C-alpha atoms as a printed R data frame, in Angstrom:
    type eleno elety resid chain resno       x       y      z
1   ATOM     1    CA   UNK     A     1 -20.975   1.824 13.961
2   ATOM     2    CA   UNK     A     2 -20.539  -2.033 13.524
3   ATOM     3    CA   UNK     A     3 -19.356  -3.433 10.120
4   ATOM     4    CA   UNK     A     4 -20.264  -7.159 10.261
5   ATOM     5    CA   UNK     A     5 -21.260  -8.958  6.993
6   ATOM     6    CA   UNK     A     6 -22.383 -12.775  6.744
7   ATOM     7    CA   UNK     A     7 -19.779 -15.389  7.487
8   ATOM     8    CA   UNK     A     8 -18.020 -16.857  4.238
9   ATOM     9    CA   UNK     A     9 -16.768 -20.114  4.057
10  ATOM    10    CA   UNK     A    10 -12.662 -20.944  4.645
11  ATOM    11    CA   UNK     A    11 -11.903 -21.391  0.977
12  ATOM    12    CA   UNK     A    12  -8.485 -23.585  1.755
13  ATOM    13    CA   UNK     A    13  -6.876 -25.145  4.806
14  ATOM    14    CA   UNK     A    14  -4.064 -26.996  4.534
15  ATOM    15    CA   UNK     A    15  -1.435 -28.513  6.582
16  ATOM    16    CA   UNK     A    16   1.679 -30.758  6.591
17  ATOM    17    CA   UNK     A    17   4.240 -28.175  5.322
18  ATOM    18    CA   UNK     A    18   7.300 -28.157  8.067
19  ATOM    19    CA   UNK     A    19   9.656 -25.437  9.007
20  ATOM    20    CA   UNK     A    20  12.736 -25.093 11.420
21  ATOM    21    CA   UNK     A    21  11.034 -22.675 13.592
22  ATOM    22    CA   UNK     A    22  11.725 -23.409 17.530
23  ATOM    23    CA   UNK     A    23   9.661 -21.421 20.389
24  ATOM    24    CA   UNK     A    24  10.262 -17.792 20.596
25  ATOM    25    CA   UNK     A    25  12.458 -16.206 23.294
26  ATOM    26    CA   UNK     A    26  10.909 -13.283 25.787
27  ATOM    27    CA   UNK     A    27  11.370  -9.834 24.972
28  ATOM    28    CA   UNK     A    28  12.882 -10.537 21.121
29  ATOM    29    CA   UNK     A    29  12.249  -9.147 17.903
30  ATOM    30    CA   UNK     A    30  10.990 -11.326 15.012
31  ATOM    31    CA   UNK     A    31  11.098  -9.868 11.278
32  ATOM    32    CA   UNK     A    32  10.127 -11.045  7.758
33  ATOM    33    CA   UNK     A    33  12.721 -10.576  5.108
34  ATOM    34    CA   UNK     A    34  10.596 -10.524  1.910
35  ATOM    35    CA   UNK     A    35  13.797 -10.955 -0.254
36  ATOM    36    CA   UNK     A    36  14.334 -14.510  0.937
37  ATOM    37    CA   UNK     A    37  10.459 -15.681  2.474
38  ATOM    38    CA   UNK     A    38  12.300 -16.133  5.432
39  ATOM    39    CA   UNK     A    39  11.378 -15.168  9.505
40  ATOM    40    CA   UNK     A    40  14.079 -14.331 11.756
41  ATOM    41    CA   UNK     A    41  14.473 -13.646 15.329
42  ATOM    42    CA   UNK     A    42  16.725 -10.938 16.890
43  ATOM    43    CA   UNK     A    43  17.914  -9.784 20.451
44  ATOM    44    CA   UNK     A    44  17.629  -6.345 20.818
45  ATOM    45    CA   UNK     A    45  20.982  -6.151 20.461
46  ATOM    46    CA   UNK     A    46  20.624  -7.310 16.803
47  ATOM    47    CA   UNK     A    47  22.227 -11.176 17.415
48  ATOM    48    CA   UNK     A    48  20.554 -14.092 15.282
49  ATOM    49    CA   UNK     A    49  18.548 -15.971 17.579
50  ATOM    50    CA   UNK     A    50  16.735 -18.188 14.715
51  ATOM    51    CA   UNK     A    51  15.919 -18.254 10.918
52  ATOM    52    CA   UNK     A    52  13.799 -20.151  8.998
53  ATOM    53    CA   UNK     A    53  12.200 -20.382  5.482
54  ATOM    54    CA   UNK     A    54   8.158 -20.141  4.964
55  ATOM    55    CA   UNK     A    55   6.677 -21.943  1.957
56  ATOM    56    CA   UNK     A    56   5.162 -19.431 -0.452
57  ATOM    57    CA   UNK     A    57   1.307 -19.926 -1.893
58  ATOM    58    CA   UNK     A    58   1.993 -19.584 -5.168
59  ATOM    59    CA   UNK     A    59   5.447 -19.921 -6.006
60  ATOM    60    CA   UNK     A    60   8.848 -17.856 -5.525
61  ATOM    61    CA   UNK     A    61   7.433 -14.963 -7.085
62  ATOM    62    CA   UNK     A    62   4.935 -14.384 -3.785
63  ATOM    63    CA   UNK     A    63   6.844 -12.870 -0.757
64  ATOM    64    CA   UNK     A    64   6.235 -12.496  3.022
65  ATOM    65    CA   UNK     A    65   4.816  -9.400  4.869
66  ATOM    66    CA   UNK     A    66   3.306  -8.417  8.090
67  ATOM    67    CA   UNK     A    67   3.737 -10.853 11.522
68  ATOM    68    CA   UNK     A    68   2.482 -11.206 14.749
69  ATOM    69    CA   UNK     A    69   2.649 -13.325 17.579
70  ATOM    70    CA   UNK     A    70  -0.565 -14.907 18.811
71  ATOM    71    CA   UNK     A    71  -2.248 -15.540 22.665
72  ATOM    72    CA   UNK     A    72  -0.534 -18.941 21.987
73  ATOM    73    CA   UNK     A    73   2.691 -17.925 21.155
74  ATOM    74    CA   UNK     A    74   2.507 -18.923 17.514
75  ATOM    75    CA   UNK     A    75   3.618 -16.940 14.732
76  ATOM    76    CA   UNK     A    76   0.808 -15.437 11.921
77  ATOM    77    CA   UNK     A    77   2.409 -14.326  8.443
78  ATOM    78    CA   UNK     A    78   0.560 -12.304  5.712
79  ATOM    79    CA   UNK     A    79   1.933 -14.624  3.082
80  ATOM    80    CA   UNK     A    80   1.856 -13.559 -0.503
81  ATOM    81    CA   UNK     A    81   0.218 -10.535 -2.303
82  ATOM    82    CA   UNK     A    82  -2.554 -11.048 -4.683
83  ATOM    83    CA   UNK     A    83  -3.532 -14.702 -3.405
84  ATOM    84    CA   UNK     A    84  -2.389 -14.750 -0.103
85  ATOM    85    CA   UNK     A    85  -2.527 -17.043  2.604
86  ATOM    86    CA   UNK     A    86  -2.641 -16.506  6.611
87  ATOM    87    CA   UNK     A    87   0.342 -18.929  7.508
88  ATOM    88    CA   UNK     A    88   0.098 -20.087 11.334
89  ATOM    89    CA   UNK     A    89   3.759 -21.481 12.169
90  ATOM    90    CA   UNK     A    90   3.480 -23.634 15.136
91  ATOM    91    CA   UNK     A    91   6.776 -23.074 16.964
92  ATOM    92    CA   UNK     A    92   6.379 -26.256 19.544
93  ATOM    93    CA   UNK     A    93   6.098 -28.237 16.608
94  ATOM    94    CA   UNK     A    94   7.572 -26.712 13.567
95  ATOM    95    CA   UNK     A    95   4.533 -26.787 11.269
96  ATOM    96    CA   UNK     A    96   3.446 -24.493  8.848
97  ATOM    97    CA   UNK     A    97  -0.561 -24.109  8.016
98  ATOM    98    CA   UNK     A    98  -2.033 -22.061  5.382
99  ATOM    99    CA   UNK     A    99  -5.309 -20.766  5.343
100 ATOM   100    CA   UNK     A   100  -6.656 -18.917  2.399
101 ATOM   101    CA   UNK     A   101  -9.753 -16.592  1.921
102 ATOM   102    CA   UNK     A   102 -11.197 -13.512  0.140
103 ATOM   103    CA   UNK     A   103  -8.156 -11.035  0.879
104 ATOM   104    CA   UNK     A   104  -5.310  -9.498 -0.752
105 ATOM   105    CA   UNK     A   105  -2.903  -6.913 -0.755
106 ATOM   106    CA   UNK     A   106  -1.149  -4.917 -3.329
107 ATOM   107    CA   UNK     A   107   1.998  -5.689 -4.613
108 ATOM   108    CA   UNK     A   108   3.911  -2.732 -2.867
109 ATOM   109    CA   UNK     A   109   6.375  -2.530  0.180
110 ATOM   110    CA   UNK     A   110   4.701  -1.765  3.341
111 ATOM   111    CA   UNK     A   111   1.196  -3.622  2.601
112 ATOM   112    CA   UNK     A   112  -0.344  -6.837  4.026
113 ATOM   113    CA   UNK     A   113  -0.563  -6.860  7.765
114 ATOM   114    CA   UNK     A   114  -1.930  -9.212 10.547
115 ATOM   115    CA   UNK     A   115  -3.490  -8.654 14.079
116 ATOM   116    CA   UNK     A   116  -4.231 -11.150 16.866
117 ATOM   117    CA   UNK     A   117  -7.382 -11.309 18.856
118 ATOM   118    CA   UNK     A   118  -7.721 -13.802 21.330
119 ATOM   119    CA   UNK     A   119  -8.353 -16.838 19.115
120 ATOM   120    CA   UNK     A   120  -9.174 -14.831 16.500
121 ATOM   121    CA   UNK     A   121  -6.823 -13.300 13.669
122 ATOM   122    CA   UNK     A   122  -7.379 -10.502 11.552
123 ATOM   123    CA   UNK     A   123  -5.880  -9.836  7.932
124 ATOM   124    CA   UNK     A   124  -5.689  -6.613  6.008
125 ATOM   125    CA   UNK     A   125  -7.348  -6.429  2.675
126 ATOM   126    CA   UNK     A   126  -6.930  -4.333 -0.116
127 ATOM   127    CA   UNK     A   127  -8.702  -3.617 -3.094
128 ATOM   128    CA   UNK     A   128  -6.957  -5.690 -6.491
129 ATOM   129    CA   UNK     A   129  -7.961  -8.321 -8.738
130 ATOM   130    CA   UNK     A   130  -7.685 -10.588 -6.090
131 ATOM   131    CA   UNK     A   131 -10.084  -9.187 -3.688
132 ATOM   132    CA   UNK     A   132 -13.292  -6.817 -5.063
133 ATOM   133    CA   UNK     A   133 -13.996  -5.760 -1.791
134 ATOM   134    CA   UNK     A   134 -11.239  -4.197  0.728
135 ATOM   135    CA   UNK     A   135 -11.317  -3.841  4.528
136 ATOM   136    CA   UNK     A   136 -10.436  -6.281  7.098
137 ATOM   137    CA   UNK     A   137 -11.212 -10.082  7.420
138 ATOM   138    CA   UNK     A   138 -11.249 -12.334 10.548
139 ATOM   139    CA   UNK     A   139 -10.212 -15.925 10.397
140 ATOM   140    CA   UNK     A   140 -12.142 -17.606 13.521
141 ATOM   141    CA   UNK     A   141 -11.425 -21.431 13.657
142 ATOM   142    CA   UNK     A   142 -12.751 -22.873 10.015
143 ATOM   143    CA   UNK     A   143 -14.692 -19.663  8.901
144 ATOM   144    CA   UNK     A   144 -14.140 -15.898  7.818
145 ATOM   145    CA   UNK     A   145 -16.259 -12.983  7.865
146 ATOM   146    CA   UNK     A   146 -15.962  -9.380  6.913
147 ATOM   147    CA   UNK     A   147 -14.810  -7.769  9.972
148 ATOM   148    CA   UNK     A   148 -14.763  -4.474  8.585
149 ATOM   149    CA   UNK     A   149 -15.900  -3.274  5.092
150 ATOM   150    CA   UNK     A   150 -15.963   0.097  3.512
151 ATOM   151    CA   UNK     A   151 -12.563   1.619  4.703
152 ATOM   152    CA   UNK     A   152  -9.438   0.118  2.997
153 ATOM   153    CA   UNK     A   153  -6.305  -0.216  5.193
154 ATOM   154    CA   UNK     A   154  -2.655   0.881  4.503
155 ATOM   155    CA   UNK     A   155  -1.897  -0.574  8.178
156 ATOM   156    CA   UNK     A   156  -3.671  -1.821 11.398
157 ATOM   157    CA   UNK     A   157  -2.484  -3.037 14.702
158 ATOM   158    CA   UNK     A   158  -3.578  -4.102 18.012
159 ATOM   159    CA   UNK     A   159  -2.102  -1.307 19.994
160 ATOM   160    CA   UNK     A   160  -0.624  -1.192 23.479
161 ATOM   161    CA   UNK     A   161  -4.066   0.258 24.535
162 ATOM   162    CA   UNK     A   162  -5.773  -2.943 23.416
163 ATOM   163    CA   UNK     A   163  -7.727  -1.185 20.561
164 ATOM   164    CA   UNK     A   164  -7.498  -1.919 16.898
165 ATOM   165    CA   UNK     A   165  -5.934   0.965 15.014
166 ATOM   166    CA   UNK     A   166  -6.432   1.254 11.253
167 ATOM   167    CA   UNK     A   167  -4.575   3.771  9.262
168 ATOM   168    CA   UNK     A   168  -6.730   3.904  5.786
169 ATOM   169    CA   UNK     A   169  -9.253   5.303  3.653
170 ATOM   170    CA   UNK     A   170 -13.048   5.085  3.375
171 ATOM   171    CA   UNK     A   171 -14.223   2.679  0.361
172 ATOM   172    CA   UNK     A   172 -12.535   1.779 -2.441
173 ATOM   173    CA   UNK     A   173 -10.526   4.959 -2.636
174 ATOM   174    CA   UNK     A   174  -6.726   4.573 -2.762
175 ATOM   175    CA   UNK     A   175  -4.721   3.807  0.325
176 ATOM   176    CA   UNK     A   176  -1.468   4.753 -1.143
177 ATOM   177    CA   UNK     A   177  -1.554   8.147  0.689
178 ATOM   178    CA   UNK     A   178  -3.964   7.392  3.653
179 ATOM   179    CA   UNK     A   179  -5.464  10.197  5.780
180 ATOM   180    CA   UNK     A   180  -7.803   8.757  8.402
181 ATOM   181    CA   UNK     A   181  -6.916   7.052 11.143
182 ATOM   182    CA   UNK     A   182  -9.975   4.879 12.994
183 ATOM   183    CA   UNK     A   183  -9.849   3.001 16.253
184 ATOM   184    CA   UNK     A   184 -11.837   0.131 16.827
185 ATOM   185    CA   UNK     A   185 -13.020  -2.656 19.296
186 ATOM   186    CA   UNK     A   186 -11.299  -5.430 18.160
187 ATOM   187    CA   UNK     A   187 -13.779  -7.943 19.219
188 ATOM   188    CA   UNK     A   188 -16.955  -6.242 18.102
189 ATOM   189    CA   UNK     A   189 -15.794  -3.786 15.254
190 ATOM   190    CA   UNK     A   190 -17.334  -0.946 17.184
191 ATOM   191    CA   UNK     A   191 -16.072   2.265 15.851
192 ATOM   192    CA   UNK     A   192 -14.733   3.865 19.246
193 ATOM   193    CA   UNK     A   193 -13.002   7.279 17.816
194 ATOM   194    CA   UNK     A   194 -11.367   8.565 14.400
195 ATOM   195    CA   UNK     A   195  -9.076  11.569 13.358
196 ATOM   196    CA   UNK     A   196  -7.587  12.674 10.597
197 ATOM   197    CA   UNK     A   197  -3.806  13.035 10.220
198 ATOM   198    CA   UNK     A   198  -2.378  16.199 10.725
199 ATOM   199    CA   UNK     A   199  -1.950  18.761  8.133
200 ATOM   200    CA   UNK     A   200   1.979  18.762  8.761
201 ATOM   201    CA   UNK     A   201   1.883  15.271  7.330
202 ATOM   202    CA   UNK     A   202  -0.721  15.215  4.492
203 ATOM   203    CA   UNK     A   203   2.569  16.319  2.122
204 ATOM   204    CA   UNK     A   204   4.151  12.733  3.247
205 ATOM   205    CA   UNK     A   205   3.085   9.411  2.285
206 ATOM   206    CA   UNK     A   206   2.457   7.644  5.195
207 ATOM   207    CA   UNK     A   207   2.637   3.633  5.570
208 ATOM   208    CA   UNK     A   208   2.577   2.387  9.199
209 ATOM   209    CA   UNK     A   209   0.823   3.738 12.378
210 ATOM   210    CA   UNK     A   210   1.068   2.012 15.979
211 ATOM   211    CA   UNK     A   211  -0.607   3.264 19.279
212 ATOM   212    CA   UNK     A   212   1.222   3.510 22.944
213 ATOM   213    CA   UNK     A   213  -0.814   2.877 26.285
214 ATOM   214    CA   UNK     A   214  -0.762   6.595 26.711
215 ATOM   215    CA   UNK     A   215  -3.266   7.699 23.975
216 ATOM   216    CA   UNK     A   216  -0.337   8.576 21.358
217 ATOM   217    CA   UNK     A   217   0.546   7.301 17.905
218 ATOM   218    CA   UNK     A   218   3.791   6.733 16.034
219 ATOM   219    CA   UNK     A   219   3.593   6.882 12.318
220 ATOM   220    CA   UNK     A   220   6.294   6.476  9.562
221 ATOM   221    CA   UNK     A   221   6.721   7.660  6.056
222 ATOM   222    CA   UNK     A   222   7.758   6.427  2.854
223 ATOM   223    CA   UNK     A   223  11.140   7.590  3.614
224 ATOM   224    CA   UNK     A   224  13.065   8.813  6.622
225 ATOM   225    CA   UNK     A   225  11.167  10.009  9.177
226 ATOM   226    CA   UNK     A   226   8.993   8.779 11.980
227 ATOM   227    CA   UNK     A   227   6.141  11.124 14.208
228 ATOM   228    CA   UNK     A   228   4.570  11.167 17.508
229 ATOM   229    CA   UNK     A   229   0.871  12.362 17.053
230 ATOM   230    CA   UNK     A   230  -1.400  12.508 19.770
231 ATOM   231    CA   UNK     A   231  -5.694  11.082 20.136
232 ATOM   232    CA   UNK     A   232  -6.836  14.297 18.890
233 ATOM   233    CA   UNK     A   233  -4.472  14.182 15.478
234 ATOM   234    CA   UNK     A   234  -2.087  16.880 16.754
235 ATOM   235    CA   UNK     A   235   1.826  16.593 15.872
236 ATOM   236    CA   UNK     A   236   4.060  16.357 18.646
237 ATOM   237    CA   UNK     A   237   7.525  15.305 17.441
238 ATOM   238    CA   UNK     A   238   9.093  14.004 14.492
239 ATOM   239    CA   UNK     A   239  12.430  12.268 13.946
240 ATOM   240    CA   UNK     A   240  14.763  11.492 11.097
241 ATOM   241    CA   UNK     A   241  16.138   7.823 11.533
242 ATOM   242    CA   UNK     A   242  18.132   6.920  8.649
243 ATOM   243    CA   UNK     A   243  20.574   8.545  6.113
244 ATOM   244    CA   UNK     A   244  21.131   5.611  3.964
245 ATOM   245    CA   UNK     A   245  20.721   7.083  0.305
246 ATOM   246    CA   UNK     A   246  17.254   4.964 -1.210
247 ATOM   247    CA   UNK     A   247  16.486   3.349  2.102
248 ATOM   248    CA   UNK     A   248  12.663   3.776  3.106
249 ATOM   249    CA   UNK     A   249  10.887   2.929  6.060
250 ATOM   250    CA   UNK     A   250   8.047   0.302  5.233
251 ATOM   251    CA   UNK     A   251   6.634  -1.197  8.805
252 ATOM   252    CA   UNK     A   252   6.351  -0.145 12.518
253 ATOM   253    CA   UNK     A   253   5.813  -2.221 15.645
254 ATOM   254    CA   UNK     A   254   5.690  -1.298 19.287
255 ATOM   255    CA   UNK     A   255   5.888  -3.609 22.575
256 ATOM   256    CA   UNK     A   256   4.672  -3.070 25.786
257 ATOM   257    CA   UNK     A   257   7.885  -1.084 27.501
258 ATOM   258    CA   UNK     A   258   7.585   1.321 24.456
259 ATOM   259    CA   UNK     A   259  10.209   0.214 22.421
260 ATOM   260    CA   UNK     A   260   9.860   0.843 18.896
261 ATOM   261    CA   UNK     A   261  11.365  -0.996 15.841
262 ATOM   262    CA   UNK     A   262  11.211  -0.091 12.327
263 ATOM   263    CA   UNK     A   263  11.701  -2.182  9.130
264 ATOM   264    CA   UNK     A   264  13.341  -0.976  6.016
265 ATOM   265    CA   UNK     A   265  13.576  -1.280  2.269
266 ATOM   266    CA   UNK     A   266  16.895  -1.999  2.551
267 ATOM   267    CA   UNK     A   267  16.991  -4.978  4.879
268 ATOM   268    CA   UNK     A   268  17.491  -3.372  8.090
269 ATOM   269    CA   UNK     A   269  15.776  -2.938 11.328
270 ATOM   270    CA   UNK     A   270  15.938   0.743 13.142
271 ATOM   271    CA   UNK     A   271  15.432   0.455 17.036
272 ATOM   272    CA   UNK     A   272  14.092   3.708 19.128
273 ATOM   273    CA   UNK     A   273  11.580   4.079 21.876
274 ATOM   274    CA   UNK     A   274   8.494   6.229 22.587
275 ATOM   275    CA   UNK     A   275  10.997   9.634 23.479
276 ATOM   276    CA   UNK     A   276  12.612   9.111 20.169
277 ATOM   277    CA   UNK     A   277  16.314   8.446 21.888
278 ATOM   278    CA   UNK     A   278  19.518   6.991 20.505
279 ATOM   279    CA   UNK     A   279  17.733   5.173 17.349
280 ATOM   280    CA   UNK     A   280  20.147   2.143 16.667
281 ATOM   281    CA   UNK     A   281  20.218   0.000 13.521
282 ATOM   282    CA   UNK     A   282  21.391  -3.363 12.365
283 ATOM   283    CA   UNK     A   283  21.097  -5.781  9.137
284 ATOM   284    CA   UNK     A   284  18.423  -8.296  9.340
285 ATOM   285    CA   UNK     A   285  18.421  -9.620  5.839
286 ATOM   286    CA   UNK     A   286  20.827 -12.261  4.491
287 ATOM   287    CA   UNK     A   287  20.101 -11.262  0.529
288 ATOM   288    CA   UNK     A   288  22.251  -9.290 -1.395
289 ATOM   289    CA   UNK     A   289  19.540  -7.913 -3.432
290 ATOM   290    CA   UNK     A   290  19.061  -4.049 -3.176
291 ATOM   291    CA   UNK     A   291  15.309  -4.166 -2.349
292 ATOM   292    CA   UNK     A   292  14.602  -6.552  1.011
293 ATOM   293    CA   UNK     A   293  11.890  -5.094  2.481
294 ATOM   294    CA   UNK     A   294  11.994  -6.397  6.160
295 ATOM   295    CA   UNK     A   295   8.568  -6.746  8.265
296 ATOM   296    CA   UNK     A   296   8.967  -6.251 12.278
297 ATOM   297    CA   UNK     A   297   7.496  -7.476 15.262
298 ATOM   298    CA   UNK     A   298   8.160  -8.258 18.954
299 ATOM   299    CA   UNK     A   299   7.752 -11.662 20.755
300 ATOM   300    CA   UNK     A   300   5.928  -9.899 23.417
301 ATOM   301    CA   UNK     A   301   1.996 -10.754 23.027
302 ATOM   302    CA   UNK     A   302  -0.545  -7.653 22.823
303 ATOM   303    CA   UNK     A   303  -4.063  -8.432 24.905
304 ATOM   304    CA   UNK     A   304  -6.835  -6.675 23.390
305 ATOM   305    CA   UNK     A   305  -9.586  -4.761 25.171
306 ATOM   306    CA   UNK     A   306 -12.193  -7.386 26.073
307 ATOM   307    CA   UNK     A   307 -15.883  -6.917 25.470
308 ATOM   308    CA   UNK     A   308 -17.861  -4.604 26.127
309 ATOM   309    CA   UNK     A   309 -15.590  -1.879 24.878
310 ATOM   310    CA   UNK     A   310 -16.719   1.697 24.892
311 ATOM   311    CA   UNK     A   311 -15.710   5.089 24.221
312 ATOM   312    CA   UNK     A   312 -15.034   5.326 28.051
313 ATOM   313    CA   UNK     A   313 -11.916   3.450 27.381
314 ATOM   314    CA   UNK     A   314 -10.112   6.044 25.695
315 ATOM   315    CA   UNK     A   315 -11.092   8.602 28.478
316 ATOM   316    CA   UNK     A   316  -9.691   5.936 30.779
317 ATOM   317    CA   UNK     A   317  -6.385   5.900 28.810
318 ATOM   318    CA   UNK     A   318  -6.494  10.077 28.614
319 ATOM   319    CA   UNK     A   319  -6.842  10.068 32.284
320 ATOM   320    CA   UNK     A   320  -4.054   7.804 32.922
321 ATOM   321    CA   UNK     A   321  -1.712   9.524 30.392
322 ATOM   322    CA   UNK     A   322  -2.164  12.738 32.225
323 ATOM   323    CA   UNK     A   323  -0.568  11.618 35.258
324 ATOM   324    CA   UNK     A   324   2.581  10.236 33.500
325 ATOM   325    CA   UNK     A   325   5.333  12.408 32.999
326 ATOM   326    CA   UNK     A   326   6.361  12.409 29.661
327 ATOM   327    CA   UNK     A   327   9.726  12.393 28.889
328 ATOM   328    CA   UNK     A   328  11.466  15.103 27.278
329 ATOM   329    CA   UNK     A   329  11.743  14.827 23.383
330 ATOM   330    CA   UNK     A   330  15.381  15.112 22.143
331 ATOM   331    CA   UNK     A   331  13.977  15.330 18.619
332 ATOM   332    CA   UNK     A   332  12.568  18.436 17.347
333 ATOM   333    CA   UNK     A   333   9.080  19.532 18.503
334 ATOM   334    CA   UNK     A   334   6.194  20.872 16.095
335 ATOM   335    CA   UNK     A   335   3.136  22.159 16.651
336 ATOM   336    CA   UNK     A   336   0.233  21.698 14.543
């Protein structure tokens, strides 16, 4: 199944904004702080490596969203809400380049995501007054096209399996409480597989989801809990990761070694792994606001599966997973 539509022109291409970014360190964390429109790099121990501020597209009312490191080591940031831009930070020159197009996101924490696929960049698009469509747009050079339509993403990511995983709802349905997961070839938009979230999760508002390289998925609710789900949609494990009153999880990412980072609505980063062992947290925002959403990423780069990709990729991934001895979960185990 493919959702290619006709290419549309890039609406704006802006150059010249300067930031103080430096080359990113290997094996570190990167975050966007929506309260201060800044990007920060941390070690896994929570030590600050660097920090710089981005220029918002429409003044101080706009906030930074999701971010990713592309194949060239540069930062790609979803910058704004109803009329956002895709901000590229060249870490060797310290230049911020903004590209706008027909995409948008709702003004709620946890929305607005970016994925990097070789030289192409994907951005999530919600049904808002700024965008009547919804789906996923692809930026490729000086053009954009509607890469995926008829599926409104709440979250999307190039997983550690190299495939594009999208959490969302069909058509123009509200994506605030999504129940469907679709897995695509990230270069052709071919639909490889899909499943619904486990019944045990349907009473929760799920906002983020990522994939490991063994056929499992990790989702978080708007609340304090993360979940491990297999490729058939069965719930394997869950863990409460924060006990701060009023703090909610808003973003998640995973690196090639199985480290999982979560961003919260109160300015914190929580780190664990695919076994949900020994979660730790540190403060990542310098803002004094109560609401200071943190979006998370890793400096490690994800490599997408090249064309052509078929369902056989998932069979291969499942076969490899069967030969891996899964570490025992130290969280409670639930059967779907």
